[in-house]
Coordinates of C-alpha atoms in Angstrom, one line a residue:
X145 CA -41.1 -32.0 15.5
X146 CA -37.6 -31.7 14.1
X147 CA -35.2 -34.7 14.1
X148 CA -31.4 -34.5 14.4
X149 CA -28.9 -37.3 14.3
X150 CA -26.1 -36.2 16.6
X151 CA -22.8 -38.0 16.9
X152 CA -22.0 -39.8 20.2
X153 CA -18.8 -41.7 20.4
X154 CA -18.6 -43.9 17.3
X155 CA -22.3 -43.9 16.8
X156 CA -25.2 -41.5 16.6
X157 CA -28.1 -40.5 18.9
X158 CA -31.5 -39.2 17.6
X159 CA -32.8 -35.9 19.0
X160 CA -36.5 -35.2 18.5
X161 CA -37.4 -31.6 19.5
X162 CA -40.4 -29.4 18.9
X163 CA -39.7 -26.8 16.2
X164 CA -40.9 -24.0 18.4
X165 CA -38.0 -24.7 20.8
X166 CA -35.3 -24.4 18.1
X167 CA -33.8 -20.9 17.9
X168 CA -31.3 -22.1 15.3
X169 CA -28.9 -24.8 14.2
X170 CA -25.3 -23.5 14.4
X171 CA -22.7 -25.0 12.1
X172 CA -19.6 -23.9 10.4
X173 CA -19.6 -23.1 6.7
X174 CA -20.3 -26.0 4.4
X175 CA -16.9 -26.5 2.9
X176 CA -16.4 -29.3 0.4
X177 CA -13.8 -31.8 1.2
X178 CA -10.7 -32.0 -1.0
X179 CA -11.3 -34.5 -3.8
X180 CA -8.2 -36.5 -2.9
X181 CA -6.7 -36.2 0.6
X182 CA -3.3 -37.7 -0.3
X183 CA -3.0 -35.4 -3.3
X184 CA -3.9 -32.3 -1.3
X185 CA -1.1 -33.1 1.2
X186 CA 1.4 -33.8 -1.7
X187 CA 0.4 -30.5 -3.4
X188 CA 0.8 -28.5 -0.2
X189 CA 4.3 -30.0 0.4
X190 CA 5.2 -29.2 -3.3
X191 CA 4.3 -25.6 -2.8
X192 CA 5.3 -24.7 0.7
X193 CA 4.7 -21.3 2.3
X194 CA 7.8 -19.3 3.1
X195 CA 10.5 -22.1 2.9
X196 CA 12.0 -24.4 0.2
X197 CA 10.6 -27.9 -0.4
X198 CA 11.6 -30.7 1.8
X199 CA 14.2 -32.0 -0.7
X200 CA 16.1 -28.7 -0.3
X201 CA 15.8 -28.8 3.5
X202 CA 16.9 -32.3 4.5
X203 CA 20.0 -34.2 3.7
X204 CA 20.8 -38.0 3.7
X205 CA 21.9 -39.4 7.1
X206 CA 20.3 -36.5 9.0
X207 CA 18.2 -37.5 12.0
X208 CA 14.6 -36.4 11.4
X209 CA 11.9 -36.0 14.2
X210 CA 8.3 -35.9 13.0
X211 CA 6.1 -34.5 15.7
X212 CA 2.6 -36.0 15.5
X213 CA -0.6 -35.5 17.4
X214 CA -1.9 -38.0 19.9
X215 CA -5.2 -40.0 19.8
X216 CA -7.3 -37.2 21.3
X217 CA -6.8 -35.2 18.1
X218 CA -8.5 -36.0 14.8
X219 CA -6.0 -34.6 12.4
X220 CA -5.6 -37.2 9.6
X221 CA -2.2 -38.4 10.9
X222 CA -2.8 -41.7 9.1
X223 CA -2.8 -39.8 5.8
X224 CA -0.3 -37.0 6.5
X225 CA 2.5 -38.9 8.3
X226 CA 3.0 -41.7 5.8
X227 CA 3.2 -39.1 3.0
X228 CA 5.9 -37.2 4.9
X229 CA 7.8 -40.4 5.5
X230 CA 7.6 -41.3 1.8
X231 CA 8.8 -37.9 0.8
X232 CA 11.7 -38.0 3.3
X233 CA 12.6 -41.5 1.9
X234 CA 12.6 -40.1 -1.6
X235 CA 15.0 -37.3 -0.4
X236 CA 17.4 -40.0 0.7
X237 CA 16.5 -40.3 4.4
X238 CA 16.7 -43.9 5.6
X239 CA 13.8 -45.2 7.8
X240 CA 16.2 -45.8 10.7
X241 CA 17.0 -42.0 10.6
X242 CA 13.4 -41.0 11.1
X243 CA 11.4 -41.1 14.3
X244 CA 7.8 -40.1 15.1
X245 CA 7.5 -38.3 18.5
X246 CA 3.9 -38.3 19.6
X247 CA 3.0 -35.0 21.1
X248 CA 1.1 -36.2 24.1
X249 CA 1.7 -33.1 26.2
X250 CA 0.4 -34.1 29.6
X251 CA -1.9 -36.8 28.2
X252 CA -1.4 -40.6 28.5
X253 CA 0.7 -42.7 26.3
X254 CA -0.6 -45.1 23.7
X255 CA -1.0 -48.8 23.0
X256 CA 0.6 -50.5 20.0
X257 CA -2.9 -50.7 18.5
X258 CA -3.4 -47.0 19.0
X259 CA -0.1 -46.2 17.2
X260 CA -1.2 -48.4 14.3
X261 CA -4.6 -46.6 14.3
X262 CA -2.8 -43.2 14.2
X263 CA -0.1 -43.9 11.7
X264 CA -0.9 -47.2 10.0
X265 CA 0.7 -50.7 10.6
X266 CA 3.2 -50.2 7.8
X267 CA 4.6 -47.0 9.3
X268 CA 4.8 -48.5 12.8
X269 CA 6.6 -51.5 11.5
X270 CA 9.3 -49.3 9.8
X271 CA 9.7 -46.2 11.9
X272 CA 10.5 -45.7 15.5
X273 CA 7.4 -44.3 17.3
X274 CA 7.9 -42.8 20.8
X275 CA 5.2 -41.3 23.1
X276 CA 6.5 -38.1 24.7
X277 CA 6.5 -38.3 28.5
X278 CA 6.5 -34.9 30.0
X279 CA 7.2 -36.2 33.5
X280 CA 10.3 -38.3 32.5
X281 CA 13.3 -36.0 33.2
X282 CA 15.6 -38.5 31.5
X283 CA 13.9 -37.8 28.2
X284 CA 14.1 -34.0 28.5
X285 CA 16.8 -31.4 27.9
X286 CA 16.9 -27.8 29.0
X287 CA 17.3 -25.2 26.2
X288 CA 16.8 -21.9 28.0
X289 CA 14.2 -19.6 29.5
X290 CA 11.6 -17.5 27.6
X291 CA 11.4 -13.7 28.1
X292 CA 8.4 -14.4 30.5
X293 CA 10.6 -16.7 32.6
X294 CA 9.3 -20.1 31.4
X295 CA 12.1 -22.7 31.8
X296 CA 12.0 -24.7 28.5
X297 CA 12.6 -28.4 28.8
X298 CA 12.1 -30.2 25.5
X299 CA 12.0 -33.8 24.4
X300 CA 15.6 -34.9 23.7
X301 CA 14.8 -36.6 20.5
X302 CA 13.3 -33.4 19.2
X303 CA 16.0 -31.2 20.6
X304 CA 18.8 -33.4 19.2
X305 CA 17.3 -34.0 15.8
X306 CA 18.9 -32.4 12.7
X307 CA 15.5 -31.5 11.4
X308 CA 12.1 -31.2 13.0
X309 CA 8.8 -31.5 11.1
X310 CA 5.5 -30.6 12.8
X311 CA 2.2 -32.1 11.9
X312 CA -1.3 -31.6 13.3
X313 CA -4.6 -29.7 12.8
X314 CA -5.7 -26.2 13.2
X315 CA -8.9 -25.5 15.2
X316 CA -10.1 -22.9 17.6
X317 CA -8.7 -23.2 21.1
X318 CA -10.0 -21.5 24.3
X319 CA -6.5 -20.9 25.8
X320 CA -4.0 -20.7 22.8
X321 CA -6.4 -19.0 20.4
X322 CA -5.9 -21.7 17.9
X323 CA -4.6 -25.2 18.1
X324 CA -2.0 -26.5 15.7
X325 CA 1.3 -25.0 14.7
X326 CA 3.4 -24.2 17.7
X327 CA 1.2 -26.2 20.0
X328 CA 3.0 -29.3 18.7
X329 CA 6.1 -28.1 20.5
X330 CA 4.4 -26.6 23.6
X331 CA 2.6 -28.4 25.2
X332 CA 3.2 -31.3 22.7
X333 CA 6.8 -32.2 23.5
X334 CA 7.7 -30.0 26.4
X335 CA 8.4 -31.0 30.0
X336 CA 5.6 -31.0 32.6
X337 CA 6.9 -27.9 34.4
X338 CA 7.4 -26.0 31.2
X339 CA 3.8 -26.7 30.1
X340 CA 2.3 -25.6 33.4
X341 CA 4.4 -22.4 33.6
X342 CA 3.4 -21.5 30.1
X343 CA -0.3 -22.2 30.6
X344 CA -0.4 -20.4 33.9
X345 CA 0.0 -17.2 31.8
X346 CA -3.8 -17.6 31.0
X347 CA -4.7 -16.5 34.5
X348 CA -5.5 -12.9 35.4
X349 CA -3.7 -12.0 38.7
X350 CA -6.0 -12.1 41.7
X351 CA -5.1 -8.4 42.5
X352 CA -6.4 -7.5 39.0
X353 CA -9.7 -9.3 39.6
X354 CA -8.8 -12.9 39.0
X355 CA -10.4 -15.1 36.4
X356 CA -8.9 -15.6 32.9
X357 CA -6.7 -12.9 31.4
X358 CA -9.0 -10.9 29.1
X359 CA -6.4 -11.3 26.3
X360 CA -6.8 -15.1 26.4
X361 CA -9.6 -16.7 24.5
X362 CA -11.0 -18.3 21.3
X363 CA -9.2 -16.9 18.3
X364 CA -7.0 -14.5 20.4
X365 CA -3.4 -14.9 19.4
X366 CA -1.6 -11.6 19.0
X367 CA -1.9 -10.1 22.5
X368 CA -2.4 -13.4 24.2
X369 CA 0.5 -13.8 26.7
X370 CA 0.2 -17.6 26.9
X371 CA 0.2 -17.9 23.1
X372 CA 3.1 -15.5 22.7
X373 CA 5.1 -17.5 25.2
X374 CA 4.2 -20.7 23.4
X375 CA 5.4 -19.1 20.1
X376 CA 8.7 -18.1 21.8
X377 CA 9.2 -21.7 22.9
X378 CA 8.7 -22.9 19.4
X379 CA 11.2 -20.3 18.1
X380 CA 13.8 -21.8 20.5
X381 CA 13.3 -25.2 18.8
X382 CA 13.2 -23.7 15.3
X383 CA 11.1 -26.4 13.5
X384 CA 12.1 -26.8 9.9
X385 CA 8.8 -27.7 8.2
X386 CA 5.1 -27.9 9.1
X387 CA 2.1 -29.7 7.6
X388 CA -1.2 -28.9 9.2
X389 CA -4.7 -29.9 8.1
X390 CA -8.1 -28.3 8.6
X391 CA -11.1 -30.6 8.8
X392 CA -14.8 -29.8 8.2
X393 CA -17.6 -30.7 10.6
X394 CA -17.8 -34.2 9.0
X395 CA -14.1 -34.8 9.7
X396 CA -13.1 -34.4 6.1
X397 CA -10.0 -32.7 5.0
X398 CA -10.8 -29.3 3.5
X399 CA -7.4 -27.5 3.6
X400 CA -3.7 -28.3 4.0
X401 CA -1.1 -25.8 4.8
X402 CA 2.6 -26.6 4.6
X403 CA 5.9 -24.8 4.9
X404 CA 7.3 -22.3 7.4
X405 CA 5.9 -23.3 10.8
X406 CA 4.8 -19.7 11.5
X407 CA 3.6 -18.4 8.1
X408 CA 1.8 -21.6 7.2
X409 CA 0.1 -21.7 10.6
X410 CA -1.1 -18.1 10.2
X411 CA -2.6 -18.9 6.8
X412 CA -4.4 -21.9 8.3
X413 CA -5.7 -19.8 11.2
X414 CA -7.2 -17.3 8.8
X415 CA -8.9 -20.1 6.9
X416 CA -10.2 -21.7 10.2
X417 CA -11.5 -18.4 11.5
X418 CA -13.5 -18.0 8.3
X419 CA -14.7 -21.6 8.2
X420 CA -15.8 -22.2 11.8
X421 CA -17.0 -18.9 13.2
X422 CA -20.8 -18.4 13.4
X423 CA -22.3 -15.0 14.3
X424 CA -25.6 -15.1 16.2
X425 CA -27.9 -12.2 17.1
X426 CA -29.1 -13.3 20.5
X427 CA -28.2 -15.7 23.3
X428 CA -30.4 -18.8 23.7
X429 CA -32.1 -20.2 26.8
X430 CA -30.5 -23.5 26.2
X431 CA -27.8 -25.2 24.1
X432 CA -27.8 -28.8 22.9
X433 CA -24.2 -29.7 22.1
X434 CA -22.7 -32.7 20.4
X435 CA -18.9 -32.8 20.5
X436 CA -18.9 -34.4 17.0
X437 CA -18.2 -37.9 18.2
X438 CA -15.0 -39.9 18.7
X439 CA -12.3 -38.9 19.6
X440 CA -13.6 -35.5 20.6
X441 CA -15.7 -37.0 23.3
X442 CA -13.2 -39.7 24.3
X443 CA -13.3 -38.3 27.9
X444 CA -14.9 -35.4 29.7
X445 CA -11.7 -33.4 29.8
X446 CA -11.7 -33.3 26.0
X447 CA -15.5 -33.0 25.7
X448 CA -15.7 -29.8 27.6
X449 CA -14.1 -28.0 24.7
X450 CA -17.6 -28.0 23.2
X451 CA -18.9 -26.0 26.2
X452 CA -15.8 -23.7 26.1
X453 CA -16.6 -22.9 22.4
X454 CA -20.3 -22.2 22.9
X455 CA -20.7 -20.9 26.5
X456 CA -21.0 -17.2 25.4
X457 CA -24.2 -17.7 23.5
X458 CA -26.4 -19.0 26.3
X459 CA -28.1 -16.6 28.6
X460 CA -27.5 -16.4 32.4
X461 CA -29.7 -18.9 34.1
X462 CA -29.8 -21.1 31.0
X463 CA -29.1 -24.8 30.5
X464 CA -26.4 -26.5 28.4
X465 CA -27.0 -30.1 27.3
X466 CA -23.7 -31.9 26.5
X467 CA -23.8 -35.1 24.5
X468 CA -20.5 -36.9 25.1
X469 CA -20.0 -40.6 25.5
X470 CA -16.7 -40.3 27.5
X471 CA -15.6 -44.0 27.3
X472 CA -12.4 -43.0 29.1
X473 CA -14.2 -41.3 31.9
X474 CA -12.9 -38.1 33.3
X475 CA -9.6 -38.1 31.4
X476 CA -7.6 -36.2 34.0
X477 CA -8.0 -36.5 37.7
X478 CA -6.8 -33.0 38.3
X479 CA -9.7 -31.7 36.2
X480 CA -12.1 -33.6 38.5
X481 CA -10.5 -32.7 41.8
X482 CA -10.2 -29.0 41.1
X483 CA -14.0 -28.9 40.7
X484 CA -14.9 -31.2 43.6
X485 CA -12.3 -30.4 46.2
X486 CA -12.6 -26.6 46.0
X487 CA -16.1 -25.2 46.2
X488 CA -15.6 -21.5 45.5
X489 CA -14.0 -19.6 42.7
X490 CA -11.5 -18.0 45.1
X491 CA -10.4 -21.4 46.4
X492 CA -10.0 -22.8 42.9
X493 CA -8.0 -19.8 41.8
X494 CA -5.7 -20.1 44.9
X495 CA -5.2 -23.7 44.0
X496 CA -4.2 -22.8 40.4
X497 CA -1.8 -20.1 41.5
X498 CA -0.2 -22.4 44.0
X499 CA 0.1 -25.4 41.7
X500 CA -1.0 -24.9 38.1
X501 CA -1.9 -27.8 35.8
X502 CA -3.7 -27.7 32.5
X503 CA -6.2 -30.3 33.7
X504 CA -7.1 -28.0 36.7
X505 CA -7.3 -25.0 34.4
X506 CA -9.8 -26.8 32.1
X507 CA -11.9 -27.6 35.1
X508 CA -11.7 -24.0 36.3
X509 CA -12.9 -22.7 32.9
X510 CA -15.8 -25.1 33.1
X511 CA -16.8 -23.9 36.6
X512 CA -16.7 -20.3 35.4
X513 CA -19.3 -21.2 32.9
X514 CA -21.4 -23.1 35.4
X515 CA -21.6 -20.0 37.5
X516 CA -24.0 -18.8 34.8
X517 CA -25.8 -21.9 33.5
X518 CA -26.6 -25.5 34.4
X519 CA -25.0 -28.4 32.6
X520 CA -26.9 -31.6 31.8
X521 CA -24.5 -34.4 30.7
X522 CA -25.6 -37.3 28.6
X523 CA -22.7 -39.8 28.8
X524 CA -21.6 -43.2 30.1
X525 CA -20.0 -41.5 33.2
X526 CA -21.0 -42.6 36.7
X527 CA -23.9 -40.5 37.9
X528 CA -22.2 -39.8 41.2
X529 CA -19.1 -38.4 39.5
X530 CA -21.3 -36.2 37.3
X531 CA -23.3 -34.9 40.3
X532 CA -20.1 -34.3 42.3
X533 CA -18.9 -31.9 39.6
X534 CA -22.1 -29.9 39.9
X535 CA -23.6 -31.3 36.6
X536 CA -26.9 -33.1 36.1
X537 CA -26.6 -36.6 34.7
X538 CA -29.1 -37.8 32.1
X539 CA -29.3 -41.3 30.5
X540 CA -30.7 -40.0 27.2
X541 CA -31.4 -36.9 25.2
X542 CA -35.1 -37.3 25.9
X543 CA -34.4 -37.2 29.6
X544 CA -32.1 -34.2 29.1
X545 CA -34.9 -32.3 27.3
X546 CA -37.2 -33.1 30.1
X547 CA -34.8 -31.5 32.5
X548 CA -34.5 -28.4 30.3
X549 CA -38.3 -28.1 30.2
X550 CA -38.5 -28.5 34.0
X551 CA -36.0 -25.7 34.5
X552 CA -37.0 -23.3 31.7
X553 CA -40.6 -24.1 30.9
X554 CA -42.1 -25.5 27.6
X555 CA -41.3 -22.4 25.5
X556 CA -37.5 -22.4 25.9
X557 CA -35.4 -21.5 22.8
X558 CA -32.3 -23.5 22.1
X559 CA -29.4 -23.6 19.7
X560 CA -28.5 -27.0 18.4
X561 CA -24.8 -27.3 17.7
X562 CA -24.0 -30.7 16.1
X563 CA -20.2 -30.2 16.0
X564 CA -19.6 -28.1 19.0
X565 CA -15.9 -29.0 19.4
X566 CA -15.1 -27.1 16.2
X567 CA -18.0 -24.7 15.7
X568 CA -17.5 -21.4 17.5
X569 CA -20.5 -19.0 17.8
X570 CA -20.0 -15.4 18.6
X571 CA -22.6 -12.9 19.7
X572 CA -22.9 -10.0 17.2
X573 CA -21.7 -6.7 18.8

């Protein structure tokens, strides 16, 4: 027997599995953490890519908007943001001239305790912190249309700031190619309709066969119409500086890129591609996935990224076991209703074309996978909700393995992916 301790929320769950059933353990490259996270951020800001240092960019009495990730992203904001604030203060920017705009996109807002968790009590006591609200038109301003016809409504505090600084983390993303960089602007601080119009570009027109546009996917940036539109939206805002981090599978900082919001992001993407890609020779009968713990499994909407990352290395008719605590439940009602209210791919696609939302699109991607494999979910979700979505609920990994054996027989071969929200396996061509 082999034993694995897999992350589940803020704790761990033990997996005992017969060695004969393990085809492989898939993890990103073992990259050592930087010896000092604060110093790594400082060093990156001192040697920015493609632009001068902050003390040559900002001027006293300018209004500075720092765009920061929300609680669904583990990106070391509590390290990065205070250091940016300290540097801005050194450059002569008063605390009252700085604001943190939390890039919630279409996600919920935060409690005071969550703001303190994200940025630290000292920061929250000194700096104005505002959750972006994509549906509040009073907080938005129109800045034009993209070449693809996306009307761009942006958070007023960002649009009216003298300087805009982006923060966040770079990781594979099934729609945008990579998260980080320009995603802080769209969807981060854009209006709801802007976000939906942009993300709708991921769809392949029904007359062309439907489904997802083949240019959209993990690591696909250059030809990706949604990513290109997203970059055009960011260009309209013209952010002045970027600090993005890359974390290893243990959530430790391994790389910091800073400087020009496009050039630094590109360097970070190259690093992430090398760090998190795993080539495999054959598909498995089953996958056993842990998202990597909190906050990656805070809700099912976020947790399904693990399936999106790995779904191409399980065979047709296989089984995917997803270990995700989901203390916040579904996460987005649109995600749930797209799956439960529309029972065929055609109906779901029609619903997306009629009224696109990111939540519905994430649900749609999941259902595309479930056309080819079963999903067993180990979580704290209500069993009925899990079954209503076409998944099989399990109360433990032992029960989940029993379901796998029942469906595939005792000799199934599985990949174990302990950090499936960041690790991306690709079948060798």
